[in-house]
mmCIF file with all atom_site columns, C-alpha atoms in Angstrom:
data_model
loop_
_atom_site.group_PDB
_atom_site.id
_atom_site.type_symbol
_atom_site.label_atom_id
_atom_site.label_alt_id
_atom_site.label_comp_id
_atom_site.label_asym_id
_atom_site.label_entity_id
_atom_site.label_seq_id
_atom_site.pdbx_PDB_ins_code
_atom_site.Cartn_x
_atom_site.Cartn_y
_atom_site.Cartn_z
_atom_site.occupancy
_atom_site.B_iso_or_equiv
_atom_site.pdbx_formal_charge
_atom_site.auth_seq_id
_atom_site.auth_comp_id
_atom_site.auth_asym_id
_atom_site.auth_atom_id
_atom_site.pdbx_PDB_model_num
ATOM 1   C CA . UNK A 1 1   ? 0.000   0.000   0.000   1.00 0.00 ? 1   UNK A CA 1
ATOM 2   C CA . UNK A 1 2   ? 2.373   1.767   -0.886  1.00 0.00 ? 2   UNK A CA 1
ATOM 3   C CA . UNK A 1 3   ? 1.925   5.038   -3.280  1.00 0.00 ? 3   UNK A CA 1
ATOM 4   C CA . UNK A 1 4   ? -0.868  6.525   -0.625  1.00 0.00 ? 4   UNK A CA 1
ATOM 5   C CA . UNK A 1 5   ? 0.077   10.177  0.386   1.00 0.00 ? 5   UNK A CA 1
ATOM 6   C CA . UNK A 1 6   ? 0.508   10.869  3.674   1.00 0.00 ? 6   UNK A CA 1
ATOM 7   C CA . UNK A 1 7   ? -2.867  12.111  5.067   1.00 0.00 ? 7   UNK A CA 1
ATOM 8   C CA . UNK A 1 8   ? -2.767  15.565  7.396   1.00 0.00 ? 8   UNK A CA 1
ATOM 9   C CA . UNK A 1 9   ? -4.203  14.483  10.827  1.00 0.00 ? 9   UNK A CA 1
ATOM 10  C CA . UNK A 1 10  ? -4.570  17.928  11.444  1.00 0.00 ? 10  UNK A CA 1
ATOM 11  C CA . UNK A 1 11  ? -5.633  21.029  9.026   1.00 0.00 ? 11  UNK A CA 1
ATOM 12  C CA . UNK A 1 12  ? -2.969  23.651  9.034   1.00 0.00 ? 12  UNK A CA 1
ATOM 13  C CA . UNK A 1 13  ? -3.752  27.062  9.795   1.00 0.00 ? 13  UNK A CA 1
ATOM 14  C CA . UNK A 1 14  ? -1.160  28.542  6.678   1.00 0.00 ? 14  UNK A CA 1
ATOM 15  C CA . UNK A 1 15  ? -3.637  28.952  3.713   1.00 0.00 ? 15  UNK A CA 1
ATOM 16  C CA . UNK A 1 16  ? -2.665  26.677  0.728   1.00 0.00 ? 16  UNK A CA 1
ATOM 17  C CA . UNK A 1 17  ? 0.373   28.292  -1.182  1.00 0.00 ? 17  UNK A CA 1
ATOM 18  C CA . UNK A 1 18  ? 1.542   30.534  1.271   1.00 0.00 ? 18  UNK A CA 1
ATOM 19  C CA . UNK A 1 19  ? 4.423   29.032  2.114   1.00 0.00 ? 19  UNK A CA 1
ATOM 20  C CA . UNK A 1 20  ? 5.709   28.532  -1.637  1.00 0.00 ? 20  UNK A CA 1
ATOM 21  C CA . UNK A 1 21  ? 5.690   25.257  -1.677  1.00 0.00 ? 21  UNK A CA 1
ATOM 22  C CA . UNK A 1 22  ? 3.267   23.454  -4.754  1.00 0.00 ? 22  UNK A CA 1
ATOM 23  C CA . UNK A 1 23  ? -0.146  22.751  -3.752  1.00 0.00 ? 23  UNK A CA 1
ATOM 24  C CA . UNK A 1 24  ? -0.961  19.384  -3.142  1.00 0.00 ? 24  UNK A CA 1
ATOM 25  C CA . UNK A 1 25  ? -2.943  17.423  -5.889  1.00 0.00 ? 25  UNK A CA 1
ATOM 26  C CA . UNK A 1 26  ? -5.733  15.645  -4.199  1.00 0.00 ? 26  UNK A CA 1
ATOM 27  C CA . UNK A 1 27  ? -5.478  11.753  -3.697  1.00 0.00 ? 27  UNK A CA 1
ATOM 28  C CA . UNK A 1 28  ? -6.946  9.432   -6.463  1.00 0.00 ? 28  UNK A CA 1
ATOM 29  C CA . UNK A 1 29  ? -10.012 6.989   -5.556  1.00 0.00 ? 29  UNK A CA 1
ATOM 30  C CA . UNK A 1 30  ? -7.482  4.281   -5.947  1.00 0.00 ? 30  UNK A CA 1
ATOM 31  C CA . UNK A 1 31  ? -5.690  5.962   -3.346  1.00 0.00 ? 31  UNK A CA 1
ATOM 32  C CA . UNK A 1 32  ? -8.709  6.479   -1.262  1.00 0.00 ? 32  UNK A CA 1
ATOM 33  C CA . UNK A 1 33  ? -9.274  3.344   -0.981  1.00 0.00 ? 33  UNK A CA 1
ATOM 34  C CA . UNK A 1 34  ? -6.197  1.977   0.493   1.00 0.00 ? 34  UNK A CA 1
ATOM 35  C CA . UNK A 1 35  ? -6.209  4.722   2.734   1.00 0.00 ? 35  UNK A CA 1
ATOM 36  C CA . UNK A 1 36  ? -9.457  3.496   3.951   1.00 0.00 ? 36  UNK A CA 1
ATOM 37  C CA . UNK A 1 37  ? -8.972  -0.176  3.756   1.00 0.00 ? 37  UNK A CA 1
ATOM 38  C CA . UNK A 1 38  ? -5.735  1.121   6.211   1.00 0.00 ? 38  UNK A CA 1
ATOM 39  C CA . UNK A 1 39  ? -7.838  3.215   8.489   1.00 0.00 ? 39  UNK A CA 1
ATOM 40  C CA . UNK A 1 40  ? -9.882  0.703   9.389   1.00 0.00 ? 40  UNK A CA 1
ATOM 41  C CA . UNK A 1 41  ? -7.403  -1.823  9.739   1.00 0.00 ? 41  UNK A CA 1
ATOM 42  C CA . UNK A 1 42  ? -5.961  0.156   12.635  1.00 0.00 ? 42  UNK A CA 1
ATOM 43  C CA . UNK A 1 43  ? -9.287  1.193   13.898  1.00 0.00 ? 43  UNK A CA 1
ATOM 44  C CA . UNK A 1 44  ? -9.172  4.827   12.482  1.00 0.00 ? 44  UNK A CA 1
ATOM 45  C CA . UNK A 1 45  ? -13.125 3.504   11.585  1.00 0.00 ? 45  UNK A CA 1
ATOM 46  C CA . UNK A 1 46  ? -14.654 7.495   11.232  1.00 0.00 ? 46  UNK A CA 1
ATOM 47  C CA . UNK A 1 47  ? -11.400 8.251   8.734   1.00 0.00 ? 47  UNK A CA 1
ATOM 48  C CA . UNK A 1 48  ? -11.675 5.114   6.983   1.00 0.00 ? 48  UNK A CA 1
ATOM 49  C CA . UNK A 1 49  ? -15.998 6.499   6.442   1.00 0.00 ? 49  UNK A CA 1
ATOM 50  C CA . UNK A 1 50  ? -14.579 9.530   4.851   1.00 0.00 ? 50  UNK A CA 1
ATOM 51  C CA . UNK A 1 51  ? -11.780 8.483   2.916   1.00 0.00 ? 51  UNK A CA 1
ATOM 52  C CA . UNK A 1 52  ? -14.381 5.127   1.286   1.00 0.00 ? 52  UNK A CA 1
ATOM 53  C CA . UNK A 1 53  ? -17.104 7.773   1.089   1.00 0.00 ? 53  UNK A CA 1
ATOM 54  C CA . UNK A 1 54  ? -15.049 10.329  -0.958  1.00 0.00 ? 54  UNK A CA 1
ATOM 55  C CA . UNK A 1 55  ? -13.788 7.193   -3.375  1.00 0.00 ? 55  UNK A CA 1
ATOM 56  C CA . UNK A 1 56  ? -17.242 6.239   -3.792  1.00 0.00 ? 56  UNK A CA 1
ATOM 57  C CA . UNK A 1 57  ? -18.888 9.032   -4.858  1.00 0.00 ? 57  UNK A CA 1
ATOM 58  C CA . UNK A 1 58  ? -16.095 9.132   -7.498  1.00 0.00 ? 58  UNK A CA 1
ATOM 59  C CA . UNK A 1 59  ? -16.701 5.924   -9.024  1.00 0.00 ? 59  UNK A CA 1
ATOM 60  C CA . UNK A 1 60  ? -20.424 6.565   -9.123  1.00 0.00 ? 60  UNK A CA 1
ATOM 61  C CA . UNK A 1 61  ? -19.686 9.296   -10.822 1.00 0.00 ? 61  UNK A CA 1
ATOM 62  C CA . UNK A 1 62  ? -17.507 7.516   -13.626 1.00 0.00 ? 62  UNK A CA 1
ATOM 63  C CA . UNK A 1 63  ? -19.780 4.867   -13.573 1.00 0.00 ? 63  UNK A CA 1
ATOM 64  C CA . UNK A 1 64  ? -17.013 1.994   -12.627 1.00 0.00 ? 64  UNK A CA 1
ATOM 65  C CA . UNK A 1 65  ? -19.288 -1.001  -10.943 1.00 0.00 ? 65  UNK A CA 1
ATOM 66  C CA . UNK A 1 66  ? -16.416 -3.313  -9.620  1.00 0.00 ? 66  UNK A CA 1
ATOM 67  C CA . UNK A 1 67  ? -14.414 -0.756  -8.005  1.00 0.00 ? 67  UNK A CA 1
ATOM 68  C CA . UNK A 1 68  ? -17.855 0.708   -6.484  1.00 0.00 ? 68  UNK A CA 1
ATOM 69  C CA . UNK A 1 69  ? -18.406 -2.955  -5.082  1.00 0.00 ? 69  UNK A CA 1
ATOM 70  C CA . UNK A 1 70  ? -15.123 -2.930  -3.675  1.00 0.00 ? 70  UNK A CA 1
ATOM 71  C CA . UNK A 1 71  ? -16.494 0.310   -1.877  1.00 0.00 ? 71  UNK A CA 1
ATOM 72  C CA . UNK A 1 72  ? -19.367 -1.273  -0.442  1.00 0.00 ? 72  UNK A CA 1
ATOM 73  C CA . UNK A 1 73  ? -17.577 -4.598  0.912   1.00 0.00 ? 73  UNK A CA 1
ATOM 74  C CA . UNK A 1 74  ? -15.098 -1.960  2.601   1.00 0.00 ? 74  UNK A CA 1
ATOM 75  C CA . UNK A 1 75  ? -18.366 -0.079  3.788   1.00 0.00 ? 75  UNK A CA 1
ATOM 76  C CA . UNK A 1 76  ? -19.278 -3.644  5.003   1.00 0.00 ? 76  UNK A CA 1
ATOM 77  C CA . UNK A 1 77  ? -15.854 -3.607  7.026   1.00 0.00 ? 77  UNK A CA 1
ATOM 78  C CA . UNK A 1 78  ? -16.649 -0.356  8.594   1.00 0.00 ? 78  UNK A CA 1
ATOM 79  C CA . UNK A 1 79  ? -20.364 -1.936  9.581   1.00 0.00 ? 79  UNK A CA 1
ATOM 80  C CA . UNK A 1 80  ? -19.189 -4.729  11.008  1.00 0.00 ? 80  UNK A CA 1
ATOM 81  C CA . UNK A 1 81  ? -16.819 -2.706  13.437  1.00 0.00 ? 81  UNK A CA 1
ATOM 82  C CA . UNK A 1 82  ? -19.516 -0.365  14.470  1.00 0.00 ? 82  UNK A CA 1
ATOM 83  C CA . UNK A 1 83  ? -21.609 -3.627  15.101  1.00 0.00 ? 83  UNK A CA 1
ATOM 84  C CA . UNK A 1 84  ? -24.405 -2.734  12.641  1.00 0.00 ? 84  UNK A CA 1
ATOM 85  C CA . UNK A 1 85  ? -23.946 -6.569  11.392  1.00 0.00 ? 85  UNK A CA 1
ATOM 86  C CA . UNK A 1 86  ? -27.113 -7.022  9.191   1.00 0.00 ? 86  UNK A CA 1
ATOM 87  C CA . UNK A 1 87  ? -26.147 -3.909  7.226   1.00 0.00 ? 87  UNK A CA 1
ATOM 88  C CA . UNK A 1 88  ? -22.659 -5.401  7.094   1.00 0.00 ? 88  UNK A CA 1
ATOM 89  C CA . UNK A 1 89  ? -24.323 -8.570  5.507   1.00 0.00 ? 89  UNK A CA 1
ATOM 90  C CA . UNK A 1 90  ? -26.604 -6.584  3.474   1.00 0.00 ? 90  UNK A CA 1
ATOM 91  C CA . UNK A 1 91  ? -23.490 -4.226  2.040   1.00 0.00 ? 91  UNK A CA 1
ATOM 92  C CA . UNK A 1 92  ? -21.289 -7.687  1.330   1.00 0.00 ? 92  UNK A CA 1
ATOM 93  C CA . UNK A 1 93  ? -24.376 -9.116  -0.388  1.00 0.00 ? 93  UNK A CA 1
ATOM 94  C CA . UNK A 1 94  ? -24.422 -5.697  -2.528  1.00 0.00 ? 94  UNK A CA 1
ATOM 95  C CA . UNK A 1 95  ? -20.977 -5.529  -2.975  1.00 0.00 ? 95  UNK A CA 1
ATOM 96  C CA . UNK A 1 96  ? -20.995 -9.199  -4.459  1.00 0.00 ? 96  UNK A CA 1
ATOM 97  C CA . UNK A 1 97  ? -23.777 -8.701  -6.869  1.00 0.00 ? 97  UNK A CA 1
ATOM 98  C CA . UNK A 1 98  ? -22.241 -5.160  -7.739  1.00 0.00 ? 98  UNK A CA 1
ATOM 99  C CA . UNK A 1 99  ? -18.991 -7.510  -8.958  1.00 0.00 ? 99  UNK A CA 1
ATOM 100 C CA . UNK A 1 100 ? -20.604 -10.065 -10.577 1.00 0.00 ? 100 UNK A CA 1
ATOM 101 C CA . UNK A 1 101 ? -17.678 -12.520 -11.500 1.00 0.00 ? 101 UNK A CA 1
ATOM 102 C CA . UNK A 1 102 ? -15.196 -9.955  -11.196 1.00 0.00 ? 102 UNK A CA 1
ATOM 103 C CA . UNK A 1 103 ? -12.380 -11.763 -9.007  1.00 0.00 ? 103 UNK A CA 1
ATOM 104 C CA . UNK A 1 104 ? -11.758 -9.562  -5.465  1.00 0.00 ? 104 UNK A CA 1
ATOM 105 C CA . UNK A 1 105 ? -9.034  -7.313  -5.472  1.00 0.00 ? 105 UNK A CA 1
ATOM 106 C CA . UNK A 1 106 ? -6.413  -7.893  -2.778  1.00 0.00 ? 106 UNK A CA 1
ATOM 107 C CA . UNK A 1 107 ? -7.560  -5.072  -0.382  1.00 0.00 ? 107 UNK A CA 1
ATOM 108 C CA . UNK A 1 108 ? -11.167 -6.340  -0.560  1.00 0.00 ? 108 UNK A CA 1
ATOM 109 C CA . UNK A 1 109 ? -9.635  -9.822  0.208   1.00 0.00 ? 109 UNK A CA 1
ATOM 110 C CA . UNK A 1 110 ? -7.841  -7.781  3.141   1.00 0.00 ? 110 UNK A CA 1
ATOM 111 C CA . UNK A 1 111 ? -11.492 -6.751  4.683   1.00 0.00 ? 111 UNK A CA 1
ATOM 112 C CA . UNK A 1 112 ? -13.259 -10.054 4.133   1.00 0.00 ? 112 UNK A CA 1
ATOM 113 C CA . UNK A 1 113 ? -10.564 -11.982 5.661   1.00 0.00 ? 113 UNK A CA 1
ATOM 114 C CA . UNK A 1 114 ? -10.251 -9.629  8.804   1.00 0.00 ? 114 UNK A CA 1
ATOM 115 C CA . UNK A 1 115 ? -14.239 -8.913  9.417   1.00 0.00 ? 115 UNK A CA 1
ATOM 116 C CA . UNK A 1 116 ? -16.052 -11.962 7.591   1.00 0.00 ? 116 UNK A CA 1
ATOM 117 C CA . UNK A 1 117 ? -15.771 -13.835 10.711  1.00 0.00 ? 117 UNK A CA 1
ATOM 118 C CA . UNK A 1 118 ? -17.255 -11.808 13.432  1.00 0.00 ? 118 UNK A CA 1
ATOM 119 C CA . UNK A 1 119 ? -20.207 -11.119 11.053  1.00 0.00 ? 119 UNK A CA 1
ATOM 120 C CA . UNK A 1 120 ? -20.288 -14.748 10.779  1.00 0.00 ? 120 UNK A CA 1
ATOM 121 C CA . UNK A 1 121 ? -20.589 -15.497 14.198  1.00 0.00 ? 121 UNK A CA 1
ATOM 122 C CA . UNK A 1 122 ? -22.752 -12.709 15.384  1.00 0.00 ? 122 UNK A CA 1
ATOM 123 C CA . UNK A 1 123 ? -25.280 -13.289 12.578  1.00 0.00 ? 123 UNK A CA 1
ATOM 124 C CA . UNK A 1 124 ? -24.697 -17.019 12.391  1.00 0.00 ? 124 UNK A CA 1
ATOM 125 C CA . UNK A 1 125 ? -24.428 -18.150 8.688   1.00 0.00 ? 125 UNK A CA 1
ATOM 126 C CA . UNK A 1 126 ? -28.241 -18.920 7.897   1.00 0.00 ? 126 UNK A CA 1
ATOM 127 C CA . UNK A 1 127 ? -28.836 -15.300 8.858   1.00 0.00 ? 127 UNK A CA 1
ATOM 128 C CA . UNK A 1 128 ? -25.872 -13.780 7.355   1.00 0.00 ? 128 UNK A CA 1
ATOM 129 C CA . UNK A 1 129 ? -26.818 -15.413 4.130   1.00 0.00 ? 129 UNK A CA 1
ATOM 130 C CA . UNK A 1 130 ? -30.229 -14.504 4.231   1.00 0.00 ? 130 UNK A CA 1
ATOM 131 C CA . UNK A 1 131 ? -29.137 -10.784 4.744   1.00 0.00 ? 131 UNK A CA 1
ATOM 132 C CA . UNK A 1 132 ? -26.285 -10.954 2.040   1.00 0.00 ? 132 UNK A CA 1
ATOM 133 C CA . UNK A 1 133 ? -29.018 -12.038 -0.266  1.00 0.00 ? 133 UNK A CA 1
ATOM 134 C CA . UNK A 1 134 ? -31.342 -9.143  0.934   1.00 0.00 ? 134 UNK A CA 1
ATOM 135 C CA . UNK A 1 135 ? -28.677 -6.855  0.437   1.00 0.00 ? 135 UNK A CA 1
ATOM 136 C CA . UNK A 1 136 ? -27.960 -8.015  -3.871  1.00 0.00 ? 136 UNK A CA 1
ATOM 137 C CA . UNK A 1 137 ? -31.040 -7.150  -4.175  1.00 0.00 ? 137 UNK A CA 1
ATOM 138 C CA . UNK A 1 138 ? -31.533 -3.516  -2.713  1.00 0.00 ? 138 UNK A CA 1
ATOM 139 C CA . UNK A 1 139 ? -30.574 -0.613  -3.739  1.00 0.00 ? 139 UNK A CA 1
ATOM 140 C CA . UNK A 1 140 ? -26.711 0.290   -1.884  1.00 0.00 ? 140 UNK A CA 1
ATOM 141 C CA . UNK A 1 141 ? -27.679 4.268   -1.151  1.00 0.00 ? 141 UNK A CA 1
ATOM 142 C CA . UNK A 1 142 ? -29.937 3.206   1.452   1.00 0.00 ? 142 UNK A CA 1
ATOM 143 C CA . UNK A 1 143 ? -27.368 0.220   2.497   1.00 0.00 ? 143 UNK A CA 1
ATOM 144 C CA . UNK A 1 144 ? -24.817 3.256   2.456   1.00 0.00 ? 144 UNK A CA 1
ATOM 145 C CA . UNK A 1 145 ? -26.602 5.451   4.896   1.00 0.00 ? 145 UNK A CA 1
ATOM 146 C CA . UNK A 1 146 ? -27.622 3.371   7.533   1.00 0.00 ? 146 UNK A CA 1
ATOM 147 C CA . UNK A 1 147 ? -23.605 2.621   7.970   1.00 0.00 ? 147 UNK A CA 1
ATOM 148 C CA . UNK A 1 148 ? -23.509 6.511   7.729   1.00 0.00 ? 148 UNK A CA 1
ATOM 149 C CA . UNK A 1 149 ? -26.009 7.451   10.705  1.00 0.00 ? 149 UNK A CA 1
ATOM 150 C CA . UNK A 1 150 ? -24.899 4.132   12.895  1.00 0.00 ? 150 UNK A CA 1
ATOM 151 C CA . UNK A 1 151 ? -21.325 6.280   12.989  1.00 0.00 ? 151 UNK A CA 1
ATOM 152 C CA . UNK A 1 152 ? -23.027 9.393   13.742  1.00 0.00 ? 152 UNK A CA 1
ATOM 153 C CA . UNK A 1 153 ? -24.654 7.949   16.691  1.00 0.00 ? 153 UNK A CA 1
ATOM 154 C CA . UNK A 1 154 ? -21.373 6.382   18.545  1.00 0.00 ? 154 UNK A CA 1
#
């Protein structure tokens, strides 16, 4: 993951291009969403919202399916550690229909293999395929903002 800018933790009080230096460019999706996939890795679960948020509106916007399913599987990620576990189910399902036979990409791999089995075992795996299948067939805006307002009541 290497290739991801390093993101300010802090905004500075300097406006941009006062001090000479070139303005940053900002970070591709691509970029957003290894910075996300890395957030929430280490827990950084509100950053990782903002940073999967921000690529996902971009690949709406271009229209590019698999890398918006590799959005909502990440969104899954960030369910799952807030404990919202049937949207979690419900944003894998999404994500998985979203790819269709596309094989998962190796940070999508990253988020299955870390959070799979917690939803697993809070849901059970009747359940959890019950709401996976729920979720391929609903629309992922709504799927979207119910992870949104579970992190905005924490």
């Amino acid at each position: 993951w290497t290739g991801c800018p390093p993101r300010p933790r802090a905004a500075s009080a300097a406006s941009p291009g006062s001090s000479g230096a070139p303005a940053e460019s900002p970070p591709s999706a691509a970029q957003l969403v290894m910075r996300s996939v890395l957030d929430l890795l280490t827990g950084e679960v509100d950053l990782a919202e903002d940073a999967i948020l921000e690529a996902l509106e971009i690949y709406t916007r271009v229209e590019n399916d698999h890398d918006r399913a590799a959005c909502l599987l990440i969104l899954g990620g960030i369910a799952v550690a807030r404990e919202s576990y049937e949207a979690a189910a419900q944003l894998f399902g999404a994500a998985e229909a979203l790819r269709g036979d596309s094989p998962l990409e190796r940070a999508e791999l990253t988020v299955l293999e870390r959070f799979e089995p917690a939803l697993e075992s809070a849901l059970g795996s009747r359940e959890l395929a019950a709401q996976k299948a729920r979720g391929a067939g609903l629309e992922s805006s709504g799927l979207i903002q119910k992870v949104v307002l579970a992190g905005t009541q924490e």
